[in-house]
Amino acid sequence: MTPIELFGRRRSKRVFKGENVSLTILEEILRDAANAPSAINMQPWEVNVVIGDELRRLSKSLLKAYRERQITCGPGTTNPIPEKFIDRARECADGMTPLSQQMGLEFAEFVNKGSLNFYGAPAAVLLFLDSVFLPDRLIDMGAFVAYLLLAAEARGIANCPIGLVSSYQDDIKDYLNIDESKSLVLSVALGYEDESAPINRFRAPRIELTEFVRWVY
């Protein structure tokens, strides 16, 4: 499969089979992701891969924190957001809601608890950035994530980037004994797709070029 084909094929999956992903495959995915470009080759990403029983225990800890603090998925800002972005998020939620209901799950609860449970995936990649770096280096982290997602897809490993866990990063750093100087940027759930799950049929719509591209001649 060509890279161009991977761009069109990859979609986030939110229900995984119980089958583990081998350490060999996880290592291959991370080696490919490490080919991502970064400013003056600093490669600022720091990765923790949590698998198996450790991931289940971490998930249990995060769900407990969720019950106590009720921090939920959202746009990640208190500033007013242009309506067009709200509309896109609403369209996405409206598309997934009936599919989650087919599974007997209320959508908001499915997304919030699912995020903190890494959607039941057997492996999770947690990406940290040291506070010595300026926020500019989040660009490098984004490149790493993009390579990671495509490297996983190329090997038939379903994946889902998860942002909500960053709101519980103190709990995660405490559990994993991560230094306070590190910030959790994003997590990615990895595993084999449960193709029978209705929610995994969802494909988020993509906007037209005219909505985000300005041509200057």
mmCIF file of C-alpha atoms in Angstrom:
data_model
loop_
_atom_site.group_PDB
_atom_site.id
_atom_site.type_symbol
_atom_site.label_atom_id
_atom_site.label_comp_id
_atom_site.label_asym_id
_atom_site.label_seq_id
_atom_site.Cartn_x
_atom_site.Cartn_y
_atom_site.Cartn_z
ATOM 1 C CA MET A 1 0.000 0.000 0.000
ATOM 2 C CA THR A 2 1.363 3.407 -0.996
ATOM 3 C CA PRO A 3 1.595 6.343 1.442
ATOM 4 C CA ILE A 4 -1.128 8.129 -0.533
ATOM 5 C CA GLU A 5 -3.451 5.157 -0.071
ATOM 6 C CA LEU A 6 -2.697 5.150 3.664
ATOM 7 C CA PHE A 7 -3.713 8.823 3.930
ATOM 8 C CA GLY A 8 -7.180 7.989 2.619
ATOM 9 C CA ARG A 9 -7.600 4.726 4.499
ATOM 10 C CA ARG A 10 -6.562 5.611 8.055
ATOM 11 C CA ARG A 11 -9.392 6.426 10.437
ATOM 12 C CA SER A 12 -9.562 6.391 14.216
ATOM 13 C CA LYS A 13 -10.944 3.158 15.669
ATOM 14 C CA ARG A 14 -12.569 3.058 19.081
ATOM 15 C CA VAL A 15 -13.189 -0.638 19.762
ATOM 16 C CA PHE A 16 -10.341 -3.150 19.774
ATOM 17 C CA LYS A 17 -10.040 -6.904 19.940
ATOM 18 C CA GLY A 18 -8.441 -8.437 23.008
ATOM 19 C CA GLU A 19 -5.491 -9.659 20.937
ATOM 20 C CA ASN A 20 -2.126 -8.221 21.984
ATOM 21 C CA VAL A 21 0.210 -6.451 19.568
ATOM 22 C CA SER A 22 3.672 -7.991 19.648
ATOM 23 C CA LEU A 23 6.600 -6.001 20.972
ATOM 24 C CA THR A 24 8.311 -6.524 17.611
ATOM 25 C CA ILE A 25 5.518 -4.757 15.741
ATOM 26 C CA LEU A 26 5.348 -1.954 18.305
ATOM 27 C CA GLU A 27 9.103 -1.421 17.963
ATOM 28 C CA GLU A 28 8.814 -1.313 14.166
ATOM 29 C CA ILE A 29 6.058 1.300 14.383
ATOM 30 C CA LEU A 30 8.098 3.477 16.737
ATOM 31 C CA ARG A 31 11.233 3.205 14.592
ATOM 32 C CA ASP A 32 9.238 4.393 11.595
ATOM 33 C CA ALA A 33 7.690 7.211 13.617
ATOM 34 C CA ALA A 34 11.161 8.329 14.688
ATOM 35 C CA ASN A 35 11.890 9.174 11.044
ATOM 36 C CA ALA A 36 9.628 12.215 11.474
ATOM 37 C CA PRO A 37 11.284 15.588 10.855
ATOM 38 C CA SER A 38 12.092 17.906 13.744
ATOM 39 C CA ALA A 39 13.708 21.312 14.101
ATOM 40 C CA ILE A 40 17.508 21.005 13.757
ATOM 41 C CA ASN A 41 17.014 17.282 14.373
ATOM 42 C CA MET A 42 16.395 17.681 18.117
ATOM 43 C CA GLN A 43 13.836 14.838 18.088
ATOM 44 C CA PRO A 44 12.249 16.159 21.305
ATOM 45 C CA TRP A 45 9.676 13.393 21.718
ATOM 46 C CA GLU A 46 9.804 11.134 24.759
ATOM 47 C CA VAL A 47 7.675 8.014 24.563
ATOM 48 C CA ASN A 48 6.211 5.697 27.168
ATOM 49 C CA VAL A 49 4.535 2.557 25.848
ATOM 50 C CA VAL A 50 2.134 0.979 28.327
ATOM 51 C CA ILE A 51 0.770 -2.485 27.570
ATOM 52 C CA GLY A 52 -1.117 -5.400 29.067
ATOM 53 C CA ASP A 53 -1.925 -5.453 32.763
ATOM 54 C CA GLU A 54 -0.078 -2.182 33.370
ATOM 55 C CA LEU A 55 -2.327 -0.414 30.888
ATOM 56 C CA ARG A 56 -5.426 -1.873 32.510
ATOM 57 C CA ARG A 57 -4.266 -0.680 35.923
ATOM 58 C CA LEU A 58 -3.493 2.778 34.546
ATOM 59 C CA SER A 59 -6.938 2.909 32.927
ATOM 60 C CA LYS A 60 -8.570 1.972 36.214
ATOM 61 C CA SER A 61 -6.708 4.807 37.927
ATOM 62 C CA LEU A 62 -7.781 7.309 35.258
ATOM 63 C CA LEU A 63 -11.422 6.253 35.406
ATOM 64 C CA LYS A 64 -11.347 6.768 39.176
ATOM 65 C CA ALA A 65 -9.949 10.266 38.614
ATOM 66 C CA TYR A 66 -12.692 10.898 36.040
ATOM 67 C CA ARG A 67 -15.412 9.977 38.518
ATOM 68 C CA GLU A 68 -13.904 12.406 41.005
ATOM 69 C CA ARG A 69 -13.163 15.365 38.709
ATOM 70 C CA GLN A 70 -15.430 14.916 35.667
ATOM 71 C CA ILE A 71 -13.027 16.545 33.205
ATOM 72 C CA THR A 72 -14.476 15.714 29.798
ATOM 73 C CA CYS A 73 -13.606 15.938 26.117
ATOM 74 C CA GLY A 74 -13.851 19.430 24.673
ATOM 75 C CA PRO A 75 -12.152 21.987 22.440
ATOM 76 C CA GLY A 76 -9.354 22.548 24.959
ATOM 77 C CA THR A 77 -9.829 26.290 25.312
ATOM 78 C CA THR A 78 -12.049 28.714 27.187
ATOM 79 C CA ASN A 79 -11.752 31.297 24.409
ATOM 80 C CA PRO A 80 -14.637 31.790 21.962
ATOM 81 C CA ILE A 81 -14.310 29.465 18.984
ATOM 82 C CA PRO A 82 -15.601 30.397 15.522
ATOM 83 C CA GLU A 83 -18.915 28.715 14.826
ATOM 84 C CA LYS A 84 -17.573 26.795 11.823
ATOM 85 C CA PHE A 85 -15.316 24.746 14.109
ATOM 86 C CA ILE A 86 -18.158 24.086 16.533
ATOM 87 C CA ASP A 87 -20.291 22.942 13.596
ATOM 88 C CA ARG A 88 -17.618 20.465 12.506
ATOM 89 C CA ALA A 89 -17.336 19.013 16.002
ATOM 90 C CA ARG A 90 -21.130 18.781 16.258
ATOM 91 C CA GLU A 91 -21.325 17.027 12.880
ATOM 92 C CA CYS A 92 -18.767 14.475 14.066
ATOM 93 C CA ALA A 93 -20.628 13.827 17.336
ATOM 94 C CA ASP A 94 -23.960 13.572 15.516
ATOM 95 C CA GLY A 95 -22.458 10.967 13.182
ATOM 96 C CA MET A 96 -21.091 8.799 15.979
ATOM 97 C CA THR A 97 -24.044 9.067 18.374
ATOM 98 C CA PRO A 98 -26.371 6.559 16.666
ATOM 99 C CA LEU A 99 -23.483 4.122 16.241
ATOM 100 C CA SER A 100 -22.624 4.243 19.940
ATOM 101 C CA GLN A 101 -26.319 3.805 20.737
ATOM 102 C CA GLN A 102 -26.352 0.632 18.655
ATOM 103 C CA MET A 103 -23.747 -0.621 21.127
ATOM 104 C CA GLY A 104 -26.020 0.340 24.033
ATOM 105 C CA LEU A 105 -23.800 3.262 25.037
ATOM 106 C CA GLU A 106 -24.553 6.950 25.484
ATOM 107 C CA PHE A 107 -22.171 8.873 23.244
ATOM 108 C CA ALA A 108 -20.647 11.348 25.729
ATOM 109 C CA GLU A 109 -20.006 8.630 28.289
ATOM 110 C CA PHE A 110 -18.573 6.345 25.618
ATOM 111 C CA VAL A 111 -16.097 9.005 24.457
ATOM 112 C CA ASN A 112 -15.066 10.220 27.911
ATOM 113 C CA LYS A 113 -14.705 6.873 29.632
ATOM 114 C CA GLY A 114 -13.447 5.302 26.430
ATOM 115 C CA SER A 115 -10.670 7.871 26.131
ATOM 116 C CA LEU A 116 -9.478 7.228 29.673
ATOM 117 C CA ASN A 117 -9.708 3.486 29.081
ATOM 118 C CA PHE A 118 -7.796 3.876 25.794
ATOM 119 C CA TYR A 119 -10.892 2.325 24.228
ATOM 120 C CA GLY A 120 -9.837 -1.065 25.529
ATOM 121 C CA ALA A 121 -6.740 -1.172 23.320
ATOM 122 C CA PRO A 122 -3.957 -3.559 24.394
ATOM 123 C CA ALA A 123 -1.261 -0.883 23.995
ATOM 124 C CA ALA A 124 -1.013 2.866 24.464
ATOM 125 C CA VAL A 125 1.737 5.254 23.405
ATOM 126 C CA LEU A 126 2.106 8.275 25.685
ATOM 127 C CA LEU A 127 4.045 11.181 24.186
ATOM 128 C CA PHE A 128 5.831 13.636 26.465
ATOM 129 C CA LEU A 129 7.674 16.892 25.807
ATOM 130 C CA ASP A 130 10.194 18.366 28.232
ATOM 131 C CA SER A 131 9.323 21.830 29.559
ATOM 132 C CA VAL A 132 12.750 23.120 28.452
ATOM 133 C CA PHE A 133 11.315 23.344 24.932
ATOM 134 C CA LEU A 134 9.216 26.205 23.614
ATOM 135 C CA PRO A 135 5.641 25.402 22.529
ATOM 136 C CA ASP A 136 6.956 25.590 18.949
ATOM 137 C CA ARG A 137 8.251 22.055 19.374
ATOM 138 C CA LEU A 138 4.694 20.774 19.468
ATOM 139 C CA ILE A 139 5.031 20.960 15.686
ATOM 140 C CA ASP A 140 7.675 18.235 15.907
ATOM 141 C CA MET A 141 5.408 16.183 18.148
ATOM 142 C CA GLY A 142 2.642 16.490 15.576
ATOM 143 C CA ALA A 143 4.935 15.181 12.861
ATOM 144 C CA PHE A 144 5.894 12.233 15.068
ATOM 145 C CA VAL A 145 2.232 11.413 15.708
ATOM 146 C CA ALA A 146 1.400 11.540 11.995
ATOM 147 C CA TYR A 147 4.238 9.145 11.182
ATOM 148 C CA LEU A 148 3.183 6.902 14.072
ATOM 149 C CA LEU A 149 -0.417 6.656 12.904
ATOM 150 C CA LEU A 150 0.544 5.854 9.329
ATOM 151 C CA ALA A 151 3.217 3.349 10.402
ATOM 152 C CA ALA A 152 0.612 1.549 12.502
ATOM 153 C CA GLU A 153 -1.956 1.613 9.704
ATOM 154 C CA ALA A 154 0.564 0.170 7.260
ATOM 155 C CA ARG A 155 0.930 -2.852 9.552
ATOM 156 C CA GLY A 156 -2.779 -3.391 10.040
ATOM 157 C CA ILE A 157 -2.711 -1.944 13.570
ATOM 158 C CA ALA A 158 -5.792 0.135 14.331
ATOM 159 C CA ASN A 159 -5.154 3.369 16.171
ATOM 160 C CA CYS A 160 -6.803 6.342 17.808
ATOM 161 C CA PRO A 161 -5.166 9.573 19.025
ATOM 162 C CA ILE A 162 -6.574 10.514 22.442
ATOM 163 C CA GLY A 163 -6.291 14.011 23.848
ATOM 164 C CA LEU A 164 -8.405 13.824 27.004
ATOM 165 C CA VAL A 165 -5.741 11.897 28.916
ATOM 166 C CA SER A 166 -3.582 15.033 28.902
ATOM 167 C CA SER A 167 -6.076 16.617 31.306
ATOM 168 C CA TYR A 168 -5.204 13.832 33.738
ATOM 169 C CA GLN A 169 -1.472 13.987 33.174
ATOM 170 C CA ASP A 170 -0.644 14.463 36.867
ATOM 171 C CA ASP A 171 -2.269 11.120 37.593
ATOM 172 C CA ILE A 172 -0.386 9.517 34.714
ATOM 173 C CA LYS A 173 2.973 10.995 35.687
ATOM 174 C CA ASP A 174 2.467 9.858 39.246
ATOM 175 C CA TYR A 175 1.540 6.331 38.133
ATOM 176 C CA LEU A 176 4.435 6.039 35.665
ATOM 177 C CA ASN A 177 6.918 7.958 37.827
ATOM 178 C CA ILE A 178 7.419 10.632 35.170
ATOM 179 C CA ASP A 179 9.317 13.789 36.151
ATOM 180 C CA GLU A 180 7.249 16.928 36.691
ATOM 181 C CA SER A 181 9.262 18.717 34.005
ATOM 182 C CA LYS A 182 7.580 16.589 31.324
ATOM 183 C CA SER A 183 4.233 17.457 29.756
ATOM 184 C CA LEU A 184 1.931 14.843 28.295
ATOM 185 C CA VAL A 185 1.088 15.996 24.786
ATOM 186 C CA LEU A 186 -1.030 13.154 23.452
ATOM 187 C CA SER A 187 -1.687 9.446 23.704
ATOM 188 C CA VAL A 188 -2.357 6.939 20.944
ATOM 189 C CA ALA A 189 -4.269 3.693 21.439
ATOM 190 C CA LEU A 190 -2.951 0.781 19.363
ATOM 191 C CA GLY A 191 -4.463 -2.620 18.719
ATOM 192 C CA TYR A 192 -6.392 -4.801 16.305
ATOM 193 C CA GLU A 193 -9.723 -3.418 15.163
ATOM 194 C CA ASP A 194 -12.950 -5.075 16.238
ATOM 195 C CA GLU A 195 -14.640 -4.903 12.853
ATOM 196 C CA SER A 196 -18.002 -5.935 14.329
ATOM 197 C CA ALA A 197 -18.269 -2.718 16.399
ATOM 198 C CA PRO A 198 -20.662 -0.207 14.759
ATOM 199 C CA ILE A 199 -18.622 2.800 15.934
ATOM 200 C CA ASN A 200 -15.646 1.604 13.893
ATOM 201 C CA ARG A 201 -17.639 2.165 10.700
ATOM 202 C CA PHE A 202 -17.628 5.900 11.307
ATOM 203 C CA ARG A 203 -15.669 8.091 8.915
ATOM 204 C CA ALA A 204 -15.400 11.718 9.921
ATOM 205 C CA PRO A 205 -16.187 14.022 6.981
ATOM 206 C CA ARG A 206 -13.436 16.151 5.506
ATOM 207 C CA ILE A 207 -13.873 19.781 4.507
ATOM 208 C CA GLU A 208 -13.191 21.053 0.993
ATOM 209 C CA LEU A 209 -9.962 22.852 0.109
ATOM 210 C CA THR A 210 -11.942 26.042 -0.433
ATOM 211 C CA GLU A 211 -12.695 26.105 3.306
ATOM 212 C CA PHE A 212 -9.095 26.210 4.493
ATOM 213 C CA VAL A 213 -6.784 27.062 1.596
ATOM 214 C CA ARG A 214 -5.998 30.557 0.329
ATOM 215 C CA TRP A 215 -4.159 30.716 -2.977
ATOM 216 C CA VAL A 216 -1.789 33.626 -3.504
ATOM 217 C CA TYR A 217 -0.598 34.213 -7.080
#
